[in-house]
Short mmCIF file of C-alpha atoms in Angstrom, two decimals:
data_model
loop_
_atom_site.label_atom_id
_atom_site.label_comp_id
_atom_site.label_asym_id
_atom_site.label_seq_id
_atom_site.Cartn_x
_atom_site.Cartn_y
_atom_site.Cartn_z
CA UNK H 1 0.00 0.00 0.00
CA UNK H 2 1.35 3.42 -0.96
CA UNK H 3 0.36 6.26 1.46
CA UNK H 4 0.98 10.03 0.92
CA UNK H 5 2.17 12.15 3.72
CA UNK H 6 1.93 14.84 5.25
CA UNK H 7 -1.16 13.45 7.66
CA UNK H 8 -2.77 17.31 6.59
CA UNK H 9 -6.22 16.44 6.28
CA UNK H 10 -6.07 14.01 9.86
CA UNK H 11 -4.26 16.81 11.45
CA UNK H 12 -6.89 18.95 10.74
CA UNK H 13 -9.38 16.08 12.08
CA UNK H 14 -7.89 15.65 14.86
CA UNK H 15 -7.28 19.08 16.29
CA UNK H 16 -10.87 19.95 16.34
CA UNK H 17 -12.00 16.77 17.51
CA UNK H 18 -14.44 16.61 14.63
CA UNK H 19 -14.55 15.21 11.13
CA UNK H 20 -13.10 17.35 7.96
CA UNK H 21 -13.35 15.79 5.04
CA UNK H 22 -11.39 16.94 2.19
CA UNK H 23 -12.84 18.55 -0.83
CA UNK H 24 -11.44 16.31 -3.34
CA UNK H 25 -11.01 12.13 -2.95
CA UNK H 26 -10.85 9.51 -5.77
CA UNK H 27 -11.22 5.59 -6.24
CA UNK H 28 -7.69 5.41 -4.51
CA UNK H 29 -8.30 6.52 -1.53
CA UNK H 30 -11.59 4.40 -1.25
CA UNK H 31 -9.45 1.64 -1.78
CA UNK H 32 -6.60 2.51 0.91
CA UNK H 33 -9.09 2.47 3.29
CA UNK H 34 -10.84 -0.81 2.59
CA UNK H 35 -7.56 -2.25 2.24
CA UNK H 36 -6.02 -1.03 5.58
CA UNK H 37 -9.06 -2.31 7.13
CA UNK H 38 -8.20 -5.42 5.78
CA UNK H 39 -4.52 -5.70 6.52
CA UNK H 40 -4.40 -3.48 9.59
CA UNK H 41 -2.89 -6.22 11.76
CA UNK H 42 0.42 -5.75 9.15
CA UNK H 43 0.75 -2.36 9.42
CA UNK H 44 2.82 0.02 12.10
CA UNK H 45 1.55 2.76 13.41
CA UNK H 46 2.17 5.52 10.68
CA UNK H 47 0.92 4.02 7.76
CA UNK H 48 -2.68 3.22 10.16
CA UNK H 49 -2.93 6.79 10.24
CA UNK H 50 -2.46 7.65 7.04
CA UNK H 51 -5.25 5.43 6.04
CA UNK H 52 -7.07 7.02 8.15
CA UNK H 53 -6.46 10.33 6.58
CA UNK H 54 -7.69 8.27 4.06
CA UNK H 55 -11.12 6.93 5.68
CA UNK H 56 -11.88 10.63 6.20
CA UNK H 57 -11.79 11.51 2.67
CA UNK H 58 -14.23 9.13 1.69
CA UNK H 59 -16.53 9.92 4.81
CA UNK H 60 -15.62 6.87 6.30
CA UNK H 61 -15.69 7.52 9.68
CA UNK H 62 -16.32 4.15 11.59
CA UNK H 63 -13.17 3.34 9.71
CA UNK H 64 -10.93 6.20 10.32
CA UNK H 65 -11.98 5.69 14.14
CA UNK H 66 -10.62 2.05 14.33
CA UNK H 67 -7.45 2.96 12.37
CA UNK H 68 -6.77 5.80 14.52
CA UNK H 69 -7.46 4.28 17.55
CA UNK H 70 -5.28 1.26 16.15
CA UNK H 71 -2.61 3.61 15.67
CA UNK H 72 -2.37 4.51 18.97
CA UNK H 73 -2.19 1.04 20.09
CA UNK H 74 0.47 0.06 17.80
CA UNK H 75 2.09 3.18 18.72
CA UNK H 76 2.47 2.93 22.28
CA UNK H 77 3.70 -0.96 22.28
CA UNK H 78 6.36 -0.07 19.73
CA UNK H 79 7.85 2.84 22.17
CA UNK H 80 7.75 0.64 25.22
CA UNK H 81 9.77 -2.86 23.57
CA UNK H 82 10.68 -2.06 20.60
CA UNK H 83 14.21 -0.51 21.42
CA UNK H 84 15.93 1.86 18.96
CA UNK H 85 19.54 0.40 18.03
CA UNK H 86 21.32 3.77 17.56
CA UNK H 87 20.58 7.67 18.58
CA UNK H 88 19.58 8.81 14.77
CA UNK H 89 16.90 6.05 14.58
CA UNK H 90 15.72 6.80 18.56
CA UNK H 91 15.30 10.05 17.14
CA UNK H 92 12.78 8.48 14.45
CA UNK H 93 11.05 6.33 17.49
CA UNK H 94 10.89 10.26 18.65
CA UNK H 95 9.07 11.64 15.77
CA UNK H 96 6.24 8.97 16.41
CA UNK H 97 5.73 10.35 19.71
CA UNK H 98 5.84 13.29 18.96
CA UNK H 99 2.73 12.70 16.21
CA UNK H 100 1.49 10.61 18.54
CA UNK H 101 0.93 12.90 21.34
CA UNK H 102 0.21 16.28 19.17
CA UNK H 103 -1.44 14.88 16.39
CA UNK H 104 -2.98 11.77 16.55
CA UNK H 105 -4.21 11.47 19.91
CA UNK H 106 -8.11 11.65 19.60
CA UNK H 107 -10.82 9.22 20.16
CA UNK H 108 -12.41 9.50 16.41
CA UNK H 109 -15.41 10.77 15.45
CA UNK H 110 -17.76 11.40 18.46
CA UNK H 111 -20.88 10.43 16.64
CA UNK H 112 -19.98 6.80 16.86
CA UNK H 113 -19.46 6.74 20.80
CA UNK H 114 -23.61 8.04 21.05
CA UNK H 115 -24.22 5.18 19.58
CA UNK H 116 -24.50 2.04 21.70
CA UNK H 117 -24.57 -0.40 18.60
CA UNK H 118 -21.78 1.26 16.61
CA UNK H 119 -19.33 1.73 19.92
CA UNK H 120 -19.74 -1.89 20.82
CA UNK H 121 -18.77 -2.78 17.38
CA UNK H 122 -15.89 -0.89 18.02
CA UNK H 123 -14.75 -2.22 21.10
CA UNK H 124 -15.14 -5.65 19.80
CA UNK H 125 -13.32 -5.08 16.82
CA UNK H 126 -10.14 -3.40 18.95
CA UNK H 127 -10.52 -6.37 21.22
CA UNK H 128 -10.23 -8.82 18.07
CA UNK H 129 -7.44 -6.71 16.46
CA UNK H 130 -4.18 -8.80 17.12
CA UNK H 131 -0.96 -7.59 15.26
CA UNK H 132 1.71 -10.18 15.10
CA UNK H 133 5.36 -9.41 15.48
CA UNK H 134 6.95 -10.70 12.18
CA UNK H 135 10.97 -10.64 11.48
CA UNK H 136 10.11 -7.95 8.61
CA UNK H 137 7.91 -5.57 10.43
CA UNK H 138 9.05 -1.93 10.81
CA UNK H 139 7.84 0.36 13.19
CA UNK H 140 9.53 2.88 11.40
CA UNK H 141 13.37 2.89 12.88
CA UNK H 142 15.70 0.04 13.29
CA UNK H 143 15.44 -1.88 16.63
CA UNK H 144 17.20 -4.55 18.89
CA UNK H 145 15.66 -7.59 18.57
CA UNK H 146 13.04 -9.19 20.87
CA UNK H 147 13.64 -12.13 22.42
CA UNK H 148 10.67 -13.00 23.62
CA UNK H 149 7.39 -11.82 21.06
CA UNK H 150 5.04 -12.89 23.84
CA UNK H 151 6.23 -10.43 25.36
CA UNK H 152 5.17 -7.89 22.73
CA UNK H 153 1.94 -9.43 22.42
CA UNK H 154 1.30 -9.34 26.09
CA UNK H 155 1.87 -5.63 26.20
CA UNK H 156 -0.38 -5.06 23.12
CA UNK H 157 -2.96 -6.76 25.20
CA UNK H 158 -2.41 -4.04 27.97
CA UNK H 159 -2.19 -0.62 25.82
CA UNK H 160 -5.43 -2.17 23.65
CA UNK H 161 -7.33 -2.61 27.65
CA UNK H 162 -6.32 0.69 28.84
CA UNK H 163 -7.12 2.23 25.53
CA UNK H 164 -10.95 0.75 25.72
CA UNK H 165 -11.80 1.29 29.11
CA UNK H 166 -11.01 5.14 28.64
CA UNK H 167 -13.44 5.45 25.39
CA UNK H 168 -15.69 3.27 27.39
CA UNK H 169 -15.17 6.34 30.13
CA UNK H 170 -15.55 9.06 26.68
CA UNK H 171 -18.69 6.73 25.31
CA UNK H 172 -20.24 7.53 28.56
CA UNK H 173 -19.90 11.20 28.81
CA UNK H 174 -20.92 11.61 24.82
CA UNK H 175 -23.65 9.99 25.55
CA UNK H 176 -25.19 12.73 27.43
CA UNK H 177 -26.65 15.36 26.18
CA UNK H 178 -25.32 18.44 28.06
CA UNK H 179 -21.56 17.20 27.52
CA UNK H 180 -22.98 16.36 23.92
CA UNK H 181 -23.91 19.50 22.77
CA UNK H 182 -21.31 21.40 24.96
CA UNK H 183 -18.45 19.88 23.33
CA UNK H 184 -19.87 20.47 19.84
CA UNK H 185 -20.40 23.98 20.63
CA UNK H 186 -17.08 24.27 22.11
CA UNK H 187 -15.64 23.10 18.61
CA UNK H 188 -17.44 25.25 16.52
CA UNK H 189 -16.44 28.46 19.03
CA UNK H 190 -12.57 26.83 18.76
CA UNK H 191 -13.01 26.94 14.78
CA UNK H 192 -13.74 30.44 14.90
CA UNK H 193 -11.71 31.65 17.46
CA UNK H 194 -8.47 29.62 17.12
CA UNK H 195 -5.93 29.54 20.53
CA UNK H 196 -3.79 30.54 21.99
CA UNK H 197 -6.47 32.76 24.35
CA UNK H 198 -5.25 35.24 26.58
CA UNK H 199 -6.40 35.36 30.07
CA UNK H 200 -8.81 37.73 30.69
CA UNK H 201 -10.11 38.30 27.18
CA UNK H 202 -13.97 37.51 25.84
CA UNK H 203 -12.35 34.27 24.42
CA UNK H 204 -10.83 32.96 27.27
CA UNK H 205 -13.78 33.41 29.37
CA UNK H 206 -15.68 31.92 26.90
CA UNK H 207 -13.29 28.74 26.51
CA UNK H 208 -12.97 28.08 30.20
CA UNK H 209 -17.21 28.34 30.25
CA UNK H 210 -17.12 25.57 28.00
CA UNK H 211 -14.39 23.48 29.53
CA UNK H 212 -16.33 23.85 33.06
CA UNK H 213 -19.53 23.07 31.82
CA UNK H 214 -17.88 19.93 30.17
CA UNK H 215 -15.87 19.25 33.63
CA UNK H 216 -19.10 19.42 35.42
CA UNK H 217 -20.74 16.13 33.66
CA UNK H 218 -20.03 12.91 35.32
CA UNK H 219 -19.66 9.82 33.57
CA UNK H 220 -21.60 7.19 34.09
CA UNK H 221 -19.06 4.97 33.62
CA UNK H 222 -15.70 5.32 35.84
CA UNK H 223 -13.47 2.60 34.60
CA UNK H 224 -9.73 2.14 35.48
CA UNK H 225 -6.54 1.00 34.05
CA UNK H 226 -4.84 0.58 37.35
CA UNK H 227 -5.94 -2.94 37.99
CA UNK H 228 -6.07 -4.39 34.60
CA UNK H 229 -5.36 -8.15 34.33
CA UNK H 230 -3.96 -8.08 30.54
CA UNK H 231 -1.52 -4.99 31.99
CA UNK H 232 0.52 -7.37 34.19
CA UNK H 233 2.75 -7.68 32.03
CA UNK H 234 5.99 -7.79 33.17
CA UNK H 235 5.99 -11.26 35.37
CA UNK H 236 8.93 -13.20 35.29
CA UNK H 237 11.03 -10.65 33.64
CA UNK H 238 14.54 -8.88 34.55
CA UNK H 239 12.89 -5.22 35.61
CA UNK H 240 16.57 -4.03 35.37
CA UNK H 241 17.58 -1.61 32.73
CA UNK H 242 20.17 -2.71 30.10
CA UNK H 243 23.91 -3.27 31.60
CA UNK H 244 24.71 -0.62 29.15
CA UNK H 245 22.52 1.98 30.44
CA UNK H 246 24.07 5.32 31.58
CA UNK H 247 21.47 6.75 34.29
CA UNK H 248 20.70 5.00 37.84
CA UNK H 249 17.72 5.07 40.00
CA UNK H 250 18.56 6.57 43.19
CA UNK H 251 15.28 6.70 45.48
CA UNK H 252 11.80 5.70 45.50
CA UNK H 253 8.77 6.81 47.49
CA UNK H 254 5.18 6.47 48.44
CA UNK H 255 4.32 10.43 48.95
CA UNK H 256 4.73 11.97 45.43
CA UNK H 257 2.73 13.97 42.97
CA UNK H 258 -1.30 13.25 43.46
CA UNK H 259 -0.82 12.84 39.33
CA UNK H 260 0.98 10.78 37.66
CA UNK H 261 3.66 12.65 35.22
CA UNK H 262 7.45 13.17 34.67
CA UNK H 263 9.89 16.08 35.42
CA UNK H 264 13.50 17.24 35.08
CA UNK H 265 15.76 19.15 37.83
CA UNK H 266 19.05 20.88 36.09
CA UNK H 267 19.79 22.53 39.38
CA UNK H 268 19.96 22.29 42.97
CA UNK H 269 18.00 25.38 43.42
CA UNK H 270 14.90 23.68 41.21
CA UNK H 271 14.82 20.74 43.46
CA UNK H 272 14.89 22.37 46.80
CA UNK H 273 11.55 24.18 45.48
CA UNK H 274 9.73 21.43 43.95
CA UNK H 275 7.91 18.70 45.84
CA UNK H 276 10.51 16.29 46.42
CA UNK H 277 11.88 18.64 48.92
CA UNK H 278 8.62 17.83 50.82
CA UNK H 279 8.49 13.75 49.57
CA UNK H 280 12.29 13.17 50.96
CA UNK H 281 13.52 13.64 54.46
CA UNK H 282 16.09 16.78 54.51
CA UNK H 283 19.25 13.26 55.11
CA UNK H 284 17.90 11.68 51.76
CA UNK H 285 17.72 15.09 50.16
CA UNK H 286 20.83 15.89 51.47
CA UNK H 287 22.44 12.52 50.15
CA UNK H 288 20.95 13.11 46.71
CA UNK H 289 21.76 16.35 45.95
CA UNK H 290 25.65 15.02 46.77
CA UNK H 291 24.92 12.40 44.20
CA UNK H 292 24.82 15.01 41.46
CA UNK H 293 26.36 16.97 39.09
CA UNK H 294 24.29 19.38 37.36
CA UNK H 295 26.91 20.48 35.07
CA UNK H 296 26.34 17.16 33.52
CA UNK H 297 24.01 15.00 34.95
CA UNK H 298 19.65 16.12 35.51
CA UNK H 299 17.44 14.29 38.01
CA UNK H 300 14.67 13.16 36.54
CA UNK H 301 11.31 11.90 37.87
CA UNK H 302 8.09 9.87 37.57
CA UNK H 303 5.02 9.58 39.26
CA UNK H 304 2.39 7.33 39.17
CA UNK H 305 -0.45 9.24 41.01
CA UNK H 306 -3.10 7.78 43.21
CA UNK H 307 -3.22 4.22 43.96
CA UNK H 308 -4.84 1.93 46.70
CA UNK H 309 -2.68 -1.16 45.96
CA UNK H 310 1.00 -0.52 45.22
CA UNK H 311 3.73 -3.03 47.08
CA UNK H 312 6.26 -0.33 47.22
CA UNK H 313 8.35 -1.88 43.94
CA UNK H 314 9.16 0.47 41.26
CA UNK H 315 11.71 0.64 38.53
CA UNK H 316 12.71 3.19 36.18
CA UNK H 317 13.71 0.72 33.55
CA UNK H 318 14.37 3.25 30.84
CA UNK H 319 15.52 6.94 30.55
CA UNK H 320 16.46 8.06 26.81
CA UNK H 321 18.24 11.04 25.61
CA UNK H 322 15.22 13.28 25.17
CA UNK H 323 14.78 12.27 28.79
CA UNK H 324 11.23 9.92 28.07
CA UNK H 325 11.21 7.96 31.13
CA UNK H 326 9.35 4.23 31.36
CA UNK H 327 9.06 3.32 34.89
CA UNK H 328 7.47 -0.01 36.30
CA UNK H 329 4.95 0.12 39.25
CA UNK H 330 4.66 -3.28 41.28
CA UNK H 331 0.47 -3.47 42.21
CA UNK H 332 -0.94 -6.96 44.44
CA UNK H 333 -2.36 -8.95 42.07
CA UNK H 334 -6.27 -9.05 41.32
CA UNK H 335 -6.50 -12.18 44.38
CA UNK H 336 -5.01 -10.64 47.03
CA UNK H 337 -7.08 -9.87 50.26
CA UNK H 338 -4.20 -7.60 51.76
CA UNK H 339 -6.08 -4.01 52.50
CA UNK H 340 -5.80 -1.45 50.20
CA UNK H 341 -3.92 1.82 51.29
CA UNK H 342 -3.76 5.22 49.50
CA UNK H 343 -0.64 6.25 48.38
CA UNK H 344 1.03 7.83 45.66
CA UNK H 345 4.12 6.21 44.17
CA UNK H 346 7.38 7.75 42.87
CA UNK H 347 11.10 7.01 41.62
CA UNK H 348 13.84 9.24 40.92
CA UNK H 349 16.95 8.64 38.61
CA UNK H 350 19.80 10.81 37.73
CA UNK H 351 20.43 10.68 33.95
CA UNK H 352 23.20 12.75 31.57
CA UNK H 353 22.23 15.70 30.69
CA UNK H 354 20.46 15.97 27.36
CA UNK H 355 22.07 17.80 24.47
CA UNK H 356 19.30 19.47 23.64
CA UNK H 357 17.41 21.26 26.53
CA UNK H 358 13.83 19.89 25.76
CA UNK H 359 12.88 18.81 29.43
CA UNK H 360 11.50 15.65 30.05
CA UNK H 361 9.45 14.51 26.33
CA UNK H 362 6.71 12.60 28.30
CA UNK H 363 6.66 8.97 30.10
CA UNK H 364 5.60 5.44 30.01
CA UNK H 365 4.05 4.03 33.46
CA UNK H 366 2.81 0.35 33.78
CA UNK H 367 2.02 -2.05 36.40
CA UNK H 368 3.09 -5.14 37.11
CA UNK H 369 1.45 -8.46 39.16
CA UNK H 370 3.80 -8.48 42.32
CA UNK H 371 2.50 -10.93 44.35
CA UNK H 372 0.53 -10.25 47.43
CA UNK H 373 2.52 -7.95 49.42
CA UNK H 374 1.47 -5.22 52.39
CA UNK H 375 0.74 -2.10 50.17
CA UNK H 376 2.29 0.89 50.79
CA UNK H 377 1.35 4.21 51.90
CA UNK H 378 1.65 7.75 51.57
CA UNK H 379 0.10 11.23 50.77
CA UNK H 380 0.90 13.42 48.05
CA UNK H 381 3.31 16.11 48.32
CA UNK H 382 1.88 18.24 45.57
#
């Protein structure tokens, strides 16, 4: 299959969280469509967005959903095992997040989540859609090999769950009216009165009227992907990072952030006023800051927010040169009676300082079945 870029035309989908169609689409791109449908279990993440792009030019829009939505998936078990074997083609794996995160994040077209009959189709058909790890498949850079591809399939299993209980969570919301009709009056006020909005203006009054009045709808469905069975996926696996690694985790916690996110310190000064002052006694901050060398070396950070059932076992298992952090969170497994506790996990690694200074590029937090343990506890810091 021969797709076009630029992703224009989904771009412009997917910013305004509503379907554009272009003005002009021929028998080809009909047949992209049908035909990425058909072989989307082949195909890496870019090319099932282009298709998309596709799908949207034919008004197709049950299709450019899944292949979006597919997309991500792909996406986001690439990144996490599919390791880049030099800087220039991490660099590529960067470019996908990047489009991942800015570009190609949405849920699809809305009208198919107020629908009870076309959302379960959906769901079904992401819960079908199984990819296969083939010697020839490219994700779009060059990447150590992996040993184990149950591995890769296991992990697909997680990023499909978590991606399907939060549309189940968006299905839920769309599905009422005042969120309904808020959020399509919010888009047609965004297409007329493009960002950024400066605070205190007409527009960003009228932007954060919107937001609230979205905020303010419930959904009827909560969902969760903290206790997912198809996201312990790391059992029986070395949680260490490779021998050839060049950062080291230094401290871990049970009093961090109250979200879950990832942050970079290049000086003393900026951790003494963030929260891991406060997480840290003043000895272990004391004893970290000695650990460091700002001229070349950052401290970097990730949290895992909230949770009711974490054993106190984490691992940062990956820090790259853009300074995208992975870190593994050790949870009691789904048959465990031990009580839960509230606390909110953290690690901390010290990592070379990046070339360029593009703070932390964004994170990748899983669980992990660890047992049956007594959970920790804590309370957030920030």
């Amino acid at each position: 299959m021969n797709f076009i870029r630029p992703l224009s035309v989904l771009m412009i989908f997917l910013f305004w969280n509503g379907i554009s169609y272009a003005d002009t689409a021929d028998k080809s791109d009909y047949i992209n469509c049908v035909e990425a449908m058909q072989e989307s279990e082949t195909l890496n993440a870019r090319d099932l967005w282009e298709a998309a792009g596709k799908c949207i030019k034919v008004n197709n829009s049950y299709a450019m959903t899944f292949l979006l939505l597919s997309g991500q998936i792909r996406a986001m078990t690439d990144m996490a095992l599919l390791k880049p074997v030099s800087e220039t083609e991490e660099d590529k794996m960067g470019e996908l997040a990047i489009m991942l995160y800015y570009q190609t994040g949405g849920s699809g077209d809305m009208e198919i989540y107020r629908s009870k009959e076309k959302s379960a189709k959906l769901f079904e058909q992401l819960a079908k859609w199984s990819p296969e790890l083939t010697s020839s498949y490219m994700p779009g850079w060059n990447y150590k090999d992996i040993q184990d591809s149950g591995r890769y399939m296991q992990m697909l299993a997680c990023q499909r769950a978590i991606r399907v209980e939060k549309l189940k969570v968006y299905a839920s919301l769309v599905s009422d009216d005042e969120y309904y009709f808020t959020s399509k009056e919010f888009d047609a006020f965004r297409k007329a009165n493009p960002g950024p909005y400066t605070q205190g203006t007409e527009s960003y009054k009228k932007m954060t009227y919107y937001s609230k009045r979205m905020r303010d709808v419930k959904p009827t469905y909560s969902g969760t992907d903290a206790n997912l069975e198809e996201c312990y996926v790391f059992n029986d696996y070395d949680y260490e990072p490779d021998s050839d690694s060049n950062f080291f985790q230094v401290h871990t916690g049970g009093n961090g952030p109250a979200n879950a996110d990832t942050q970079s310190y290049t000086s003393q000064l900026e951790v003494l006023n963030s929260w891991i002052a406060k997480a840290l006694t003043p000895d272990e901050l004391e004893a970290l800051l000695e650990k460091i060398d700002f001229e070349k070396q950052v401290l970097v950070t990730i949290s895992f927010g909230k949770r009711s059932n974490a054993t106190g076992t984490i691992h940062i298992s990956e820090v790259d040169s853009d300074l995208m952090v992975t870190g593994l969170l050790g949870v009691n497994e789904s048959d465990c009676k031990k009580a839960n506790k509230e606390s909110y996990p953290f690690a901390l690694a010290i990592a070379p300082k990046p070339e360029k200074d593009s703070g932390s590029t964004g994170y990748f937090a899983q669980n992990f079945g660890d047992g049956c343990k007594t959970v920790m506890e804590g309370v957030a810091s920030e």
